């Protein structure tokens, strides 16, 4: 089924409009308006209230129709975005040849908040996220999800606890972030909305420093990009996990532990492909890799946390 195969509401104006009124959407979906309003109020159908009236974005309605028709949009693939993680990247790399031509898994890290934006726009199936220390993560992660109107349909699944801190270029011996902030060390800083930047900003604030105190020479969109800048000696330090530092043979200053979760629509949790992803993350091979990299605790793997 292609976009042109999907039914179009009657009327030239409606056919050209990217947003449909309730009357147009009801005709488009062959529903009565009462049922349409019930679905919209229950947030079971893509809709937004503007000036007291419901509008229904056509592209999202088309995706919703496919969801209903096929038991889930493109159930043979998972598009993962959000935070960077060496172990999750290794899992995806391992799964792809196992799946062959039967299914597809892709991972494109963007940082926590940009990833949630993509999830909300249905451009991705899963967003990896981390925001603050492990003790406050349940509240912080739920708070992030509540920024989006779709959050009642989402849930959180925990992958791991990870050690978060500052990565250091090789042969740089520093024992605290106070020195890195107070003196002219070159930072490869993560972009706003990245969980590792948020963790660093909190750590700096607790020590009386601000992000502006850091001498930033580059902005890295992922932890691996930041680690690459350090490995090439184009910067001295960058926020990131112990695992990312170890992957590139870098030094590391620990700032504490965090929770690493996946946000995803509830209907995806029990799909076979997602369960395969979890099984691979906890496999013996991945546990050995986690031990070699360091900074992982996989004991909470698979915990379903909800989004409230």
Coordinates of C-alpha atoms in Angstrom, one line a residue:
X1 CA 0.0 0.0 0.0
X2 CA 1.4 3.4 -1.0
X3 CA 0.3 6.9 0.0
X4 CA -1.6 7.3 -3.3
X5 CA -3.5 4.1 -2.6
X6 CA -4.9 5.5 0.7
X7 CA -8.4 7.0 0.5
X8 CA -8.7 10.8 0.2
X9 CA -11.6 12.8 1.6
X10 CA -13.9 14.4 -0.8
X11 CA -13.4 18.0 -2.0
X12 CA -10.4 19.6 -3.6
X13 CA -9.6 21.8 -0.6
X14 CA -9.5 18.8 1.7
X15 CA -7.4 16.8 -0.7
X16 CA -4.7 19.5 -0.6
X17 CA -4.7 20.3 3.1
X18 CA -2.1 18.7 5.4
X19 CA -4.5 19.0 8.3
X20 CA -8.1 17.7 8.3
X21 CA -11.0 18.9 10.2
X22 CA -13.1 16.5 12.2
X23 CA -15.7 16.2 9.4
X24 CA -12.9 15.6 6.8
X25 CA -11.1 13.1 9.0
X26 CA -14.3 11.2 9.7
X27 CA -15.0 10.9 6.0
X28 CA -11.4 10.0 5.3
X29 CA -11.5 7.1 7.9
X30 CA -15.2 6.2 7.1
X31 CA -16.1 6.8 10.8
X32 CA -18.9 8.9 12.3
X33 CA -17.8 12.0 14.0
X34 CA -18.8 10.8 17.5
X35 CA -16.5 7.8 17.2
X36 CA -13.7 10.1 15.9
X37 CA -14.0 12.4 18.9
X38 CA -13.9 9.4 21.2
X39 CA -10.7 8.2 19.6
X40 CA -9.2 11.7 19.7
X41 CA -10.1 12.3 23.4
X42 CA -8.6 8.9 24.3
X43 CA -5.4 9.8 22.4
X44 CA -5.9 6.6 20.3
X45 CA -5.6 8.5 17.0
X46 CA -3.2 11.3 15.9
X47 CA -4.9 14.6 16.6
X48 CA -4.3 18.1 18.1
X49 CA -6.7 20.6 19.6
X50 CA -6.2 24.1 18.2
X51 CA -8.4 27.0 19.3
X52 CA -10.9 24.6 20.7
X53 CA -11.2 22.5 17.5
X54 CA -9.6 19.2 16.7
X55 CA -7.3 18.9 13.7
X56 CA -6.0 15.7 12.3
X57 CA -2.6 15.7 10.5
X58 CA -3.0 13.7 7.3
X59 CA 0.6 12.1 7.3
X60 CA 0.0 10.8 10.8
X61 CA -3.4 9.5 10.0
X62 CA -1.9 7.6 7.1
X63 CA 0.7 6.0 9.4
X64 CA -2.1 5.2 11.9
X65 CA -4.0 3.4 9.2
X66 CA -1.0 1.3 8.4
X67 CA -0.6 0.5 12.1
X68 CA -4.1 -0.8 12.2
X69 CA -3.9 -2.7 8.9
X70 CA -0.6 -4.5 9.6
X71 CA -0.7 -5.0 13.4
X72 CA 2.1 -2.4 13.8
X73 CA 3.9 -0.2 11.4
X74 CA 6.7 -2.1 9.7
X75 CA 6.9 -4.8 12.4
X76 CA 9.9 -6.3 10.7
X77 CA 12.2 -3.4 11.6
X78 CA 13.3 -1.3 14.5
X79 CA 14.7 2.2 14.1
X80 CA 16.6 3.3 17.3
X81 CA 17.7 6.8 18.1
X82 CA 18.5 8.9 21.1
X83 CA 21.6 8.4 23.3
X84 CA 24.8 6.8 22.2
X85 CA 25.9 3.5 23.8
X86 CA 28.8 1.2 22.8
X87 CA 27.0 -1.9 23.9
X88 CA 23.8 -1.1 22.1
X89 CA 25.7 -0.4 19.0
X90 CA 27.4 -3.8 19.3
X91 CA 24.1 -5.5 19.8
X92 CA 22.7 -3.9 16.6
X93 CA 25.8 -4.9 14.7
X94 CA 25.4 -8.5 16.0
X95 CA 21.7 -8.7 15.2
X96 CA 21.8 -7.5 11.6
X97 CA 23.6 -10.6 10.1
X98 CA 21.4 -12.9 12.3
X99 CA 18.2 -11.4 10.9
X100 CA 19.4 -11.5 7.3
X101 CA 16.7 -10.4 5.0
X102 CA 13.9 -11.2 7.4
X103 CA 14.1 -8.0 9.5
X104 CA 16.1 -4.8 9.9
X105 CA 17.5 -3.0 13.0
X106 CA 19.2 0.4 12.7
X107 CA 20.7 2.7 15.3
X108 CA 21.3 6.4 14.7
X109 CA 22.2 8.3 18.0
X110 CA 21.1 11.9 18.3
X111 CA 21.2 12.6 22.0
X112 CA 18.3 12.2 24.5
X113 CA 16.0 15.1 23.8
X114 CA 16.4 15.1 19.9
X115 CA 15.7 11.4 20.1
X116 CA 12.5 11.9 22.0
X117 CA 11.4 14.5 19.4
X118 CA 12.0 11.9 16.7
X119 CA 10.0 9.3 18.6
X120 CA 7.1 11.8 19.1
X121 CA 7.1 12.5 15.3
X122 CA 7.1 8.7 14.7
X123 CA 10.3 8.9 12.8
X124 CA 11.8 6.3 15.1
X125 CA 10.5 3.3 17.0
X126 CA 12.7 3.5 20.1
X127 CA 14.6 6.3 21.9
X128 CA 17.6 5.5 24.2
X129 CA 17.8 8.0 27.0
X130 CA 19.7 8.9 30.2
X131 CA 19.1 12.0 32.3
X132 CA 20.8 12.5 35.7
X133 CA 21.9 10.2 38.4
X134 CA 20.7 6.6 39.0
X135 CA 18.8 7.6 42.2
X136 CA 16.6 10.2 40.4
X137 CA 16.4 8.6 37.0
X138 CA 12.9 7.1 37.4
X139 CA 11.4 10.5 38.1
X140 CA 13.6 12.4 35.6
X141 CA 12.9 10.0 32.7
X142 CA 9.2 10.0 33.3
X143 CA 9.3 13.8 33.4
X144 CA 11.1 14.0 30.0
X145 CA 8.4 11.7 28.5
X146 CA 5.6 13.9 29.9
X147 CA 6.8 16.8 27.8
X148 CA 5.2 15.0 24.8
X149 CA 1.5 14.5 24.3
X150 CA 2.1 10.9 23.1
X151 CA 3.6 9.8 26.5
X152 CA 0.5 7.9 27.7
X153 CA 1.2 5.4 24.8
X154 CA 4.9 5.1 25.7
X155 CA 6.7 3.0 28.3
X156 CA 10.3 2.7 29.6
X157 CA 12.4 -0.4 29.5
X158 CA 15.7 -0.4 31.4
X159 CA 18.8 -1.7 29.7
X160 CA 21.5 -1.0 32.2
X161 CA 23.2 1.2 34.8
X162 CA 26.2 3.0 33.3
X163 CA 29.2 4.9 34.8
X164 CA 29.1 8.5 33.6
X165 CA 31.9 11.0 33.7
X166 CA 34.6 12.8 31.6
X167 CA 36.7 11.1 29.0
X168 CA 40.3 12.3 28.7
X169 CA 42.7 12.2 25.8
X170 CA 45.6 9.7 26.1
X171 CA 48.4 10.5 28.5
X172 CA 46.4 13.3 30.1
X173 CA 46.5 12.8 33.9
X174 CA 43.8 14.8 35.7
X175 CA 42.1 13.7 38.9
X176 CA 39.1 16.1 39.0
X177 CA 36.8 18.1 36.7
X178 CA 37.6 21.2 38.8
X179 CA 41.0 21.3 37.1
X180 CA 39.5 20.8 33.7
X181 CA 37.0 23.6 34.2
X182 CA 39.3 26.1 35.9
X183 CA 42.3 25.8 33.5
X184 CA 42.5 26.1 29.7
X185 CA 41.8 22.5 28.7
X186 CA 40.1 22.0 25.4
X187 CA 36.6 20.5 25.7
X188 CA 34.7 18.6 23.0
X189 CA 31.2 19.4 24.4
X190 CA 28.1 17.5 23.7
X191 CA 25.1 19.4 22.2
X192 CA 22.2 20.8 24.3
X193 CA 19.7 18.0 25.0
X194 CA 22.4 15.3 25.3
X195 CA 22.2 13.3 28.6
X196 CA 26.0 13.3 29.1
X197 CA 26.1 17.1 28.9
X198 CA 23.2 17.3 31.4
X199 CA 25.1 15.0 33.8
X200 CA 28.3 17.1 33.4
X201 CA 26.4 20.4 34.0
X202 CA 25.0 19.1 37.2
X203 CA 28.4 17.9 38.4
X204 CA 30.0 21.3 37.6
X205 CA 27.2 23.2 39.4
X206 CA 27.7 21.1 42.5
X207 CA 31.3 22.2 42.5
X208 CA 30.7 25.9 41.9
X209 CA 31.4 25.9 38.1
X210 CA 29.3 26.6 35.0
X211 CA 29.5 25.2 31.5
X212 CA 30.8 28.6 30.4
X213 CA 33.9 28.0 32.5
X214 CA 34.9 25.3 30.1
X215 CA 37.0 26.1 27.0
X216 CA 35.0 24.5 24.3
X217 CA 36.8 23.9 21.0
X218 CA 34.2 21.5 19.3
X219 CA 30.7 20.2 19.6
X220 CA 30.2 16.5 19.3
X221 CA 26.8 15.0 18.4
X222 CA 27.5 11.6 19.8
X223 CA 29.8 10.1 22.5
X224 CA 31.7 8.3 19.9
X225 CA 32.3 11.5 17.9
X226 CA 33.6 13.1 21.1
X227 CA 35.8 10.1 21.8
X228 CA 37.2 10.3 18.3
X229 CA 38.1 14.0 18.8
X230 CA 40.1 13.0 21.9
X231 CA 41.7 10.1 20.2
X232 CA 42.9 12.4 17.4
X233 CA 44.1 14.9 20.1
X234 CA 41.8 17.6 18.7
X235 CA 40.5 18.1 22.2
X236 CA 41.5 17.2 25.8
X237 CA 38.3 16.1 27.4
X238 CA 34.6 15.4 26.8
X239 CA 31.6 14.2 28.8
X240 CA 30.8 10.5 28.3
X241 CA 30.7 7.1 29.8
X242 CA 33.5 4.8 31.0
X243 CA 32.6 2.4 28.2
X244 CA 33.0 5.0 25.5
X245 CA 36.3 6.0 26.9
X246 CA 37.5 2.4 27.1
X247 CA 36.4 1.7 23.5
X248 CA 38.8 4.4 22.3
X249 CA 41.6 3.7 24.8
X250 CA 41.0 7.0 26.6
X251 CA 41.4 8.1 30.3
X252 CA 38.3 8.6 32.4
X253 CA 37.1 10.6 35.5
X254 CA 34.1 9.1 37.1
X255 CA 31.2 11.4 38.1
X256 CA 28.7 8.7 39.2
X257 CA 26.2 6.2 37.8
X258 CA 23.1 6.7 35.7
X259 CA 20.2 4.6 34.4
X260 CA 20.1 3.8 30.7
X261 CA 16.6 3.3 29.4
X262 CA 14.6 2.8 26.2
X263 CA 11.4 4.8 25.5
X264 CA 9.1 3.2 23.1
X265 CA 5.4 2.7 22.3
X266 CA 3.8 0.0 24.5
X267 CA 2.8 -2.2 21.5
X268 CA 6.4 -2.6 20.5
X269 CA 7.5 -4.1 23.8
X270 CA 6.3 -7.6 23.1
X271 CA 7.1 -7.7 19.5
X272 CA 9.5 -10.5 18.6
X273 CA 12.1 -8.2 17.2
X274 CA 12.3 -6.1 20.3
X275 CA 12.5 -9.1 22.5
X276 CA 15.4 -10.4 20.3
X277 CA 17.1 -7.0 20.9
X278 CA 16.8 -7.4 24.7
X279 CA 18.0 -11.0 24.6
X280 CA 21.1 -10.1 22.6
X281 CA 21.9 -7.2 24.9
X282 CA 22.0 -9.7 27.8
X283 CA 23.7 -12.5 25.9
X284 CA 27.0 -14.0 27.2
X285 CA 28.9 -12.3 24.4
X286 CA 27.6 -8.9 25.3
X287 CA 28.1 -9.5 29.0
X288 CA 31.8 -10.3 28.2
X289 CA 32.0 -7.1 26.2
X290 CA 30.4 -5.1 29.0
X291 CA 33.0 -6.4 31.4
X292 CA 35.9 -5.6 29.0
X293 CA 34.7 -2.0 28.5
X294 CA 33.7 -1.5 32.2
X295 CA 31.2 0.9 33.6
X296 CA 28.1 -1.4 33.1
X297 CA 25.7 -3.1 35.5
X298 CA 23.3 -5.2 33.4
X299 CA 21.3 -6.5 36.4
X300 CA 18.2 -4.3 35.7
X301 CA 18.1 -5.4 32.0
X302 CA 14.5 -5.7 30.8
X303 CA 12.7 -4.0 33.7
X304 CA 9.5 -2.4 32.3
X305 CA 9.1 0.9 34.2
X306 CA 6.1 2.7 32.7
X307 CA 6.1 6.4 31.8
X308 CA 4.2 7.9 34.8

